[in-house]
Amino acid sequence: MHIDPKRLARDIETIAAFSECPPELGYSRPTFSEPWGRACQYVIDEAARAGCEHRIDAHGNLHIRLVESGWDKPLWLSGSHIDSVPTGGKFDGVSGVVCALELLRCGVELELIVFAEEEGTTFGLGMLGSRSWVGALSVEQLAAVRNREGRNYFEAGAAFGVRREAMDAQRFDSSRYRGFIEIHPEQGLSLWNRGLSVAAVDRINGRKQYIVTLRGQGNHAGSTRMHERRDALAGAAEAVCEVERIGRALADDLDYTVMTVGRLDAFPNALNVIAGRVDFTIDFRAQTSDILEAGDKRLRDRISAVASARNLELVVTETENQSPAPLDERVIQRLQRAAEACAIPFHRVPSGALHDAAILAPYLPTAMIFVASRDGISHHPDEFSRIEDIAAAARLLGRAISDPSPR
């Protein structure tokens, strides 16, 4: 098995060029967009040259196997996603796809998967392809999400294989797989700072996400006295600071507990008008369900107190509740044996970020391989992983799935 780093680098650079924005601004591939489709087609074409065939399931996920493997033989599943956040980096998700592609070129029997809409920035909810595949999302939920053109998952995905009427017949079937291993950049500092190339992931944080709406009274900025105001934006500013305080307090005992306000929209968003309404998001992640529940209560209590003190109306809508996902110990041990055989130092780390692996973990023996990320930067044009580290991850994956042991 000869992993070619130059070929991996070419794959990454080629896929990066399929983008809605110029390279100096980053890389943007919304799910079901023209650049996303071209990136998927590149993977299909490269795999075909290696003797593979592909299928696209009714949920929008791309599957590729060697022709000689057929579609009934139980194989290891590996891959990731190709969609990106707006102006993101070139390695996120793509690294896992090209590593599985490279193994197929080497004749390793596996099934490569490209999951649709992992990031959540196209439709406002992440991991739609994997969640739909395992039956964790309903047809009604997929019909309710909208992209920037106002199209739902079925409308936007119709040209890319999404078919509402075939979803039940094409659900995930665990009997077709031996397990799932996803390669992904770490998106954190622990490997880079310790001089490590790769590590096995043994758990993935859970996540709660919210949309918070504060309503006050829009009014003239010049003629409304300070004590008469019901300023939704001032209330939102105070609430955002409360979110950060709660996150810091919870993280005292658990470093991977984080809270983030990532988007804030003020209305009418005018220079001389007091904001009458503000919507903002909260992204809350933690390693245990107890921390998630405790944090949820603190968030609601503190934001409610801010709204009450400022005489603002408050609506808190929970848009996601994903439990923490412990990964499979037997698959991790398989990775450890593979690391020893490849003379790669073996380490375990948790994942603060959520991945498609978390969705499959309850249904299939699952683990992840993290690749070191320079300075821990991700979701940004400066995101970078060394190609030799990505190649090491591919070797580790190839060795692990070639291990003849049952688990």
CSV table of N, CA and C in Angstrom, one decimal, residues 195-312:
chain,number,residue,atom,x,y,z
A,195,GLY,N,3.6,18.3,19.0
A,195,GLY,CA,4.4,17.8,17.9
A,195,GLY,C,4.0,16.5,17.4
A,196,LEU,N,2.7,16.2,17.4
A,196,LEU,CA,2.1,14.9,17.0
A,196,LEU,C,1.4,15.1,15.6
A,197,SER,N,1.5,14.1,14.8
A,197,SER,CA,0.9,14.1,13.5
A,197,SER,C,-0.6,13.7,13.6
A,198,VAL,N,-0.9,12.7,14.3
A,198,VAL,CA,-2.3,12.2,14.3
A,198,VAL,C,-2.6,11.7,15.7
A,199,ALA,N,-3.9,11.4,16.0
A,199,ALA,CA,-4.4,10.8,17.2
A,199,ALA,C,-5.7,10.2,17.0
A,200,ALA,N,-6.1,9.2,17.8
A,200,ALA,CA,-7.4,8.6,17.8
A,200,ALA,C,-8.4,9.5,18.6
A,201,VAL,N,-9.6,9.6,18.2
A,201,VAL,CA,-10.6,10.4,18.9
A,201,VAL,C,-11.5,9.3,19.7
A,202,ASP,N,-11.6,9.5,21.0
A,202,ASP,CA,-12.4,8.6,21.7
A,202,ASP,C,-13.7,9.1,22.2
A,203,ARG,N,-14.0,10.4,22.0
A,203,ARG,CA,-15.4,10.9,22.3
A,203,ARG,C,-15.6,12.2,21.6
A,204,ILE,N,-16.8,12.5,21.4
A,204,ILE,CA,-17.2,13.7,20.7
A,204,ILE,C,-18.2,14.5,21.6
A,205,ASN,N,-18.0,15.8,21.7
A,205,ASN,CA,-18.8,16.6,22.5
A,205,ASN,C,-20.3,16.6,22.0
A,206,GLY,N,-21.2,16.7,23.0
A,206,GLY,CA,-22.6,17.0,22.6
A,206,GLY,C,-22.8,18.5,22.3
A,207,ARG,N,-23.9,18.8,21.7
A,207,ARG,CA,-24.2,20.2,21.4
A,207,ARG,C,-25.6,20.6,21.5
A,208,LYS,N,-25.9,21.7,22.1
A,208,LYS,CA,-27.2,22.4,22.0
A,208,LYS,C,-27.0,23.7,21.3
A,209,GLN,N,-28.0,24.0,20.4
A,209,GLN,CA,-27.9,25.3,19.7
A,209,GLN,C,-29.3,26.0,19.9
A,210,TYR,N,-29.3,27.3,19.9
A,210,TYR,CA,-30.5,28.1,20.1
A,210,TYR,C,-30.5,29.3,19.2
A,211,ILE,N,-31.8,29.8,19.0
A,211,ILE,CA,-32.0,31.1,18.4
A,211,ILE,C,-32.7,31.9,19.5
A,212,VAL,N,-32.2,33.0,19.9
A,212,VAL,CA,-32.8,33.8,21.0
A,212,VAL,C,-33.3,35.1,20.3
A,213,THR,N,-34.6,35.4,20.6
A,213,THR,CA,-35.2,36.7,20.1
A,213,THR,C,-35.5,37.6,21.3
A,214,LEU,N,-35.0,38.8,21.3
A,214,LEU,CA,-35.4,39.8,22.2
A,214,LEU,C,-36.2,40.9,21.5
A,215,ARG,N,-37.4,41.3,22.0
A,215,ARG,CA,-38.2,42.3,21.4
A,215,ARG,C,-38.4,43.4,22.4
A,216,GLY,N,-38.1,44.7,22.0
A,216,GLY,CA,-38.3,45.8,22.8
A,216,GLY,C,-39.2,46.8,22.0
A,217,GLN,N,-38.8,48.1,22.0
A,217,GLN,CA,-39.6,49.0,21.2
A,217,GLN,C,-38.7,49.8,20.3
A,218,GLY,N,-38.8,49.7,19.0
A,218,GLY,CA,-38.1,50.6,18.1
A,218,GLY,C,-38.5,52.0,18.3
A,219,ASN,N,-37.5,52.9,18.3
A,219,ASN,CA,-37.9,54.4,18.5
A,219,ASN,C,-36.7,55.3,18.0
A,220,HIS,N,-37.0,56.5,18.0
A,220,HIS,CA,-36.0,57.5,17.5
A,220,HIS,C,-34.8,57.6,18.5
A,221,ALA,N,-33.6,57.6,17.9
A,221,ALA,CA,-32.4,57.6,18.7
A,221,ALA,C,-32.2,59.0,19.3
A,222,GLY,N,-32.7,60.0,18.8
A,222,GLY,CA,-32.4,61.3,19.3
A,222,GLY,C,-33.4,61.8,20.3
A,223,SER,N,-34.7,61.4,20.2
A,223,SER,CA,-35.7,62.0,21.1
A,223,SER,C,-36.2,61.0,22.1
A,224,THR,N,-35.7,59.8,22.2
A,224,THR,CA,-36.1,58.9,23.3
A,224,THR,C,-35.0,58.9,24.4
A,225,ARG,N,-35.5,59.4,25.6
A,225,ARG,CA,-34.5,59.5,26.7
A,225,ARG,C,-34.1,58.1,27.2
A,226,MET,N,-32.9,58.1,27.8
A,226,MET,CA,-32.2,56.8,28.1
A,226,MET,C,-33.1,56.0,29.0
A,227,HIS,N,-33.8,56.6,30.0
A,227,HIS,CA,-34.5,55.8,31.0
A,227,HIS,C,-35.9,55.4,30.4
A,228,GLU,N,-36.2,55.9,29.2
A,228,GLU,CA,-37.5,55.5,28.6
A,228,GLU,C,-37.3,54.4,27.6
A,229,ARG,N,-36.2,53.9,27.4
A,229,ARG,CA,-35.9,53.0,26.3
A,229,ARG,C,-36.1,51.5,26.6
A,230,ARG,N,-36.6,50.8,25.6
A,230,ARG,CA,-36.6,49.3,25.6
A,230,ARG,C,-35.8,48.9,24.5
A,231,ASP,N,-34.5,48.9,24.7
A,231,ASP,CA,-33.5,48.7,23.6
A,231,ASP,C,-33.1,47.3,23.5
A,232,ALA,N,-33.6,46.6,22.4
A,232,ALA,CA,-33.3,45.2,22.3
A,232,ALA,C,-31.9,44.9,22.1
A,233,LEU,N,-31.2,45.8,21.4
A,233,LEU,CA,-29.7,45.6,21.1
A,233,LEU,C,-28.9,45.7,22.4
A,234,ALA,N,-29.2,46.7,23.2
A,234,ALA,CA,-28.5,46.8,24.5
A,234,ALA,C,-28.7,45.5,25.4
A,235,GLY,N,-30.0,45.0,25.3
A,235,GLY,CA,-30.3,43.8,26.1
A,235,GLY,C,-29.5,42.6,25.5
A,236,ALA,N,-29.4,42.5,24.2
A,236,ALA,CA,-28.7,41.4,23.5
A,236,ALA,C,-27.2,41.5,23.9
A,237,ALA,N,-26.7,42.7,23.9
A,237,ALA,CA,-25.2,42.9,24.3
A,237,ALA,C,-25.0,42.3,25.7
A,238,GLU,N,-25.9,42.7,26.6
A,238,GLU,CA,-25.7,42.1,28.0
A,238,GLU,C,-25.9,40.6,28.0
A,239,ALA,N,-26.8,40.1,27.3
A,239,ALA,CA,-27.1,38.7,27.2
A,239,ALA,C,-25.9,37.9,26.6
A,240,VAL,N,-25.3,38.5,25.6
A,240,VAL,CA,-24.1,37.9,25.0
A,240,VAL,C,-23.0,37.8,26.0
A,241,CYS,N,-22.8,38.8,26.8
A,241,CYS,CA,-21.7,38.8,27.8
A,241,CYS,C,-22.0,37.7,28.9
A,242,GLU,N,-23.3,37.5,29.2
A,242,GLU,CA,-23.7,36.5,30.1
A,242,GLU,C,-23.4,35.1,29.6
A,243,VAL,N,-23.6,34.9,28.3
A,243,VAL,CA,-23.3,33.6,27.7
A,243,VAL,C,-21.8,33.3,27.9
A,244,GLU,N,-21.0,34.3,27.6
A,244,GLU,CA,-19.5,34.1,27.8
A,244,GLU,C,-19.2,33.8,29.2
A,245,ARG,N,-19.8,34.5,30.2
A,245,ARG,CA,-19.5,34.3,31.6
A,245,ARG,C,-19.9,32.8,32.0
A,246,ILE,N,-21.1,32.4,31.6
A,246,ILE,CA,-21.5,31.0,31.9
A,246,ILE,C,-20.6,30.0,31.3
A,247,GLY,N,-20.2,30.2,30.0
A,247,GLY,CA,-19.3,29.3,29.4
A,247,GLY,C,-18.0,29.2,30.1
A,248,ARG,N,-17.4,30.3,30.5
A,248,ARG,CA,-16.2,30.3,31.3
A,248,ARG,C,-16.3,29.6,32.6
A,249,ALA,N,-17.4,29.8,33.3
A,249,ALA,CA,-17.7,29.2,34.6
A,249,ALA,C,-17.8,27.7,34.5
A,250,LEU,N,-18.5,27.2,33.5
A,250,LEU,CA,-18.6,25.8,33.3
A,250,LEU,C,-17.3,25.1,32.9
A,251,ALA,N,-16.5,25.9,32.2
A,251,ALA,CA,-15.2,25.3,31.7
A,251,ALA,C,-14.2,25.3,32.7
A,252,ASP,N,-14.4,25.8,33.9
A,252,ASP,CA,-13.4,25.7,35.0
A,252,ASP,C,-13.0,24.3,35.3
A,253,ASP,N,-14.0,23.4,35.2
A,253,ASP,CA,-13.7,22.0,35.5
A,253,ASP,C,-13.7,21.1,34.3
A,254,LEU,N,-14.0,21.6,33.1
A,254,LEU,CA,-14.0,20.8,31.9
A,254,LEU,C,-13.7,21.7,30.7
A,255,ASP,N,-12.4,21.7,30.3
A,255,ASP,CA,-11.9,22.6,29.3
A,255,ASP,C,-12.6,22.6,28.0
A,256,TYR,N,-13.3,21.5,27.7
A,256,TYR,CA,-13.9,21.4,26.4
A,256,TYR,C,-15.4,21.8,26.4
A,257,THR,N,-15.8,22.5,27.5
A,257,THR,CA,-17.1,23.1,27.5
A,257,THR,C,-17.0,24.5,27.0
A,258,VAL,N,-17.8,24.8,25.9
A,258,VAL,CA,-17.7,26.1,25.3
A,258,VAL,C,-19.1,26.7,24.9
A,259,MET,N,-19.2,28.0,24.9
A,259,MET,CA,-20.4,28.6,24.5
A,259,MET,C,-20.1,29.8,23.6
A,260,THR,N,-20.8,29.9,22.5
A,260,THR,CA,-20.5,30.9,21.5
A,260,THR,C,-21.7,31.6,20.9
A,261,VAL,N,-21.7,32.9,20.8
A,261,VAL,CA,-22.7,33.6,20.1
A,261,VAL,C,-22.1,33.9,18.7
A,262,GLY,N,-22.5,33.3,17.7
A,262,GLY,CA,-21.9,33.4,16.4
A,262,GLY,C,-22.6,34.3,15.4
A,263,ARG,N,-23.9,34.5,15.6
A,263,ARG,CA,-24.6,35.4,14.7
A,263,ARG,C,-25.5,36.3,15.5
A,264,LEU,N,-25.6,37.6,15.1
A,264,LEU,CA,-26.5,38.5,15.7
A,264,LEU,C,-27.1,39.4,14.6
A,265,ASP,N,-28.4,39.5,14.6
A,265,ASP,CA,-29.1,40.4,13.6
A,265,ASP,C,-30.0,41.4,14.4
A,266,ALA,N,-29.8,42.6,14.2
A,266,ALA,CA,-30.6,43.7,14.8
A,266,ALA,C,-31.5,44.3,13.8
A,267,PHE,N,-32.7,44.7,14.2
A,267,PHE,CA,-33.7,45.2,13.4
A,267,PHE,C,-34.2,46.6,13.9
A,268,PRO,N,-34.3,47.6,13.2
A,268,PRO,CA,-34.1,47.7,11.7
A,268,PRO,C,-32.6,47.9,11.3
A,269,ASN,N,-31.7,47.9,12.3
A,269,ASN,CA,-30.3,48.0,11.9
A,269,ASN,C,-30.0,49.3,11.2
A,270,ALA,N,-30.4,50.4,11.8
A,270,ALA,CA,-30.2,51.7,11.3
A,270,ALA,C,-29.5,52.6,12.3
A,271,LEU,N,-28.7,53.5,11.8
A,271,LEU,CA,-27.8,54.4,12.6
A,271,LEU,C,-28.6,55.1,13.7
A,272,ASN,N,-29.8,55.7,13.3
A,272,ASN,CA,-30.5,56.6,14.3
A,272,ASN,C,-31.8,56.0,14.8
A,273,VAL,N,-31.9,54.7,14.9
A,273,VAL,CA,-33.1,54.0,15.3
A,273,VAL,C,-32.7,53.0,16.5
A,274,ILE,N,-33.4,53.1,17.6
A,274,ILE,CA,-33.2,52.1,18.6
A,274,ILE,C,-33.8,50.8,18.2
A,275,ALA,N,-32.9,49.7,18.3
A,275,ALA,CA,-33.4,48.4,17.8
A,275,ALA,C,-34.6,47.9,18.6
A,276,GLY,N,-35.6,47.5,17.8
A,276,GLY,CA,-36.8,47.0,18.4
A,276,GLY,C,-36.8,45.5,18.5
A,277,ARG,N,-35.9,44.9,17.8
A,277,ARG,CA,-35.8,43.4,17.9
A,277,ARG,C,-34.4,42.9,17.6
A,278,VAL,N,-33.9,41.9,18.3
A,278,VAL,CA,-32.6,41.3,18.0
A,278,VAL,C,-32.7,39.8,18.0
A,279,ASP,N,-32.2,39.1,17.0
A,279,ASP,CA,-32.1,37.7,17.0
A,279,ASP,C,-30.6,37.3,17.1
A,280,PHE,N,-30.3,36.4,18.0
A,280,PHE,CA,-28.9,35.9,18.0
A,280,PHE,C,-28.9,34.4,18.3
A,281,THR,N,-27.7,33.8,17.9
A,281,THR,CA,-27.6,32.3,18.1
A,281,THR,C,-26.7,32.0,19.2
A,282,ILE,N,-26.9,30.8,19.8
A,282,ILE,CA,-26.0,30.3,20.8
A,282,ILE,C,-25.6,28.9,20.5
A,283,ASP,N,-24.3,28.6,20.5
A,283,ASP,CA,-23.8,27.3,20.2
A,283,ASP,C,-23.1,26.8,21.5
A,284,PHE,N,-23.6,25.8,22.1
A,284,PHE,CA,-23.1,25.3,23.4
A,284,PHE,C,-22.7,23.8,23.3
A,285,ARG,N,-21.5,23.5,23.7
A,285,ARG,CA,-20.9,22.2,23.6
A,285,ARG,C,-20.3,21.7,24.9
A,286,ALA,N,-20.4,20.4,25.2
A,286,ALA,CA,-19.8,19.9,26.4
A,286,ALA,C,-19.7,18.4,26.2
A,287,GLN,N,-18.8,17.8,27.1
A,287,GLN,CA,-18.5,16.4,27.0
A,287,GLN,C,-19.5,15.5,27.7
A,288,THR,N,-20.4,16.0,28.5
A,288,THR,CA,-21.3,15.2,29.3
A,288,THR,C,-22.7,15.8,29.2
A,289,SER,N,-23.7,15.0,29.3
A,289,SER,CA,-25.1,15.4,29.3
A,289,SER,C,-25.4,16.2,30.5
A,290,ASP,N,-24.8,15.9,31.6
A,290,ASP,CA,-25.0,16.7,32.9
A,290,ASP,C,-24.6,18.1,32.7
A,291,ILE,N,-23.5,18.4,32.1
A,291,ILE,CA,-23.0,19.7,31.8
A,291,ILE,C,-23.9,20.4,30.9
A,292,LEU,N,-24.4,19.7,29.8
A,292,LEU,CA,-25.3,20.4,28.9
A,292,LEU,C,-26.6,20.8,29.6
A,293,GLU,N,-27.1,19.9,30.4
A,293,GLU,CA,-28.4,20.3,31.1
A,293,GLU,C,-28.2,21.4,32.1
A,294,ALA,N,-27.1,21.4,32.8
A,294,ALA,CA,-26.8,22.5,33.8
A,294,ALA,C,-26.6,23.8,33.1
A,295,GLY,N,-25.9,23.8,32.0
A,295,GLY,CA,-25.6,25.0,31.2
A,295,GLY,C,-26.9,25.5,30.6
A,296,ASP,N,-27.8,24.6,30.1
A,296,ASP,CA,-29.0,25.0,29.5
A,296,ASP,C,-29.9,25.8,30.5
A,297,LYS,N,-29.9,25.3,31.8
A,297,LYS,CA,-30.7,26.0,32.8
A,297,LYS,C,-30.1,27.4,33.1
A,298,ARG,N,-28.8,27.4,33.2
A,298,ARG,CA,-28.1,28.7,33.5
A,298,ARG,C,-28.4,29.7,32.4
A,299,LEU,N,-28.2,29.3,31.2
A,299,LEU,CA,-28.5,30.2,30.0
A,299,LEU,C,-29.9,30.8,30.1
A,300,ARG,N,-30.9,29.9,30.2
A,300,ARG,CA,-32.2,30.4,30.2
A,300,ARG,C,-32.5,31.3,31.4
A,301,ASP,N,-32.0,31.0,32.6
A,301,ASP,CA,-32.2,31.8,33.7
A,301,ASP,C,-31.6,33.2,33.6
A,302,ARG,N,-30.4,33.2,33.1
A,302,ARG,CA,-29.7,34.5,33.0
A,302,ARG,C,-30.2,35.4,31.9
A,303,ILE,N,-30.5,34.8,30.8
A,303,ILE,CA,-31.1,35.6,29.7
A,303,ILE,C,-32.5,36.1,30.0
A,304,SER,N,-33.2,35.3,30.7
A,304,SER,CA,-34.6,35.7,31.2
A,304,SER,C,-34.4,36.9,32.2
A,305,ALA,N,-33.4,36.8,33.0
A,305,ALA,CA,-33.2,37.9,34.0
A,305,ALA,C,-32.9,39.2,33.3
A,306,VAL,N,-32.0,39.1,32.3
A,306,VAL,CA,-31.7,40.3,31.5
A,306,VAL,C,-32.9,40.9,30.8
A,307,ALA,N,-33.7,40.0,30.2
A,307,ALA,CA,-34.9,40.5,29.5
A,307,ALA,C,-35.9,41.1,30.5
A,308,SER,N,-36.1,40.5,31.6
A,308,SER,CA,-37.0,41.1,32.6
A,308,SER,C,-36.6,42.4,33.1
A,309,ALA,N,-35.3,42.5,33.4
A,309,ALA,CA,-34.8,43.8,34.0
A,309,ALA,C,-34.9,44.9,32.9
A,310,ARG,N,-34.9,44.6,31.7
A,310,ARG,CA,-34.9,45.7,30.6
A,310,ARG,C,-36.3,45.8,30.0
A,311,ASN,N,-37.3,45.0,30.5
A,311,ASN,CA,-38.7,45.0,30.0
A,311,ASN,C,-38.7,44.6,28.5
A,312,LEU,N,-38.0,43.6,28.2
A,312,LEU,CA,-38.0,43.0,26.9
A,312,LEU,C,-38.7,41.7,26.8
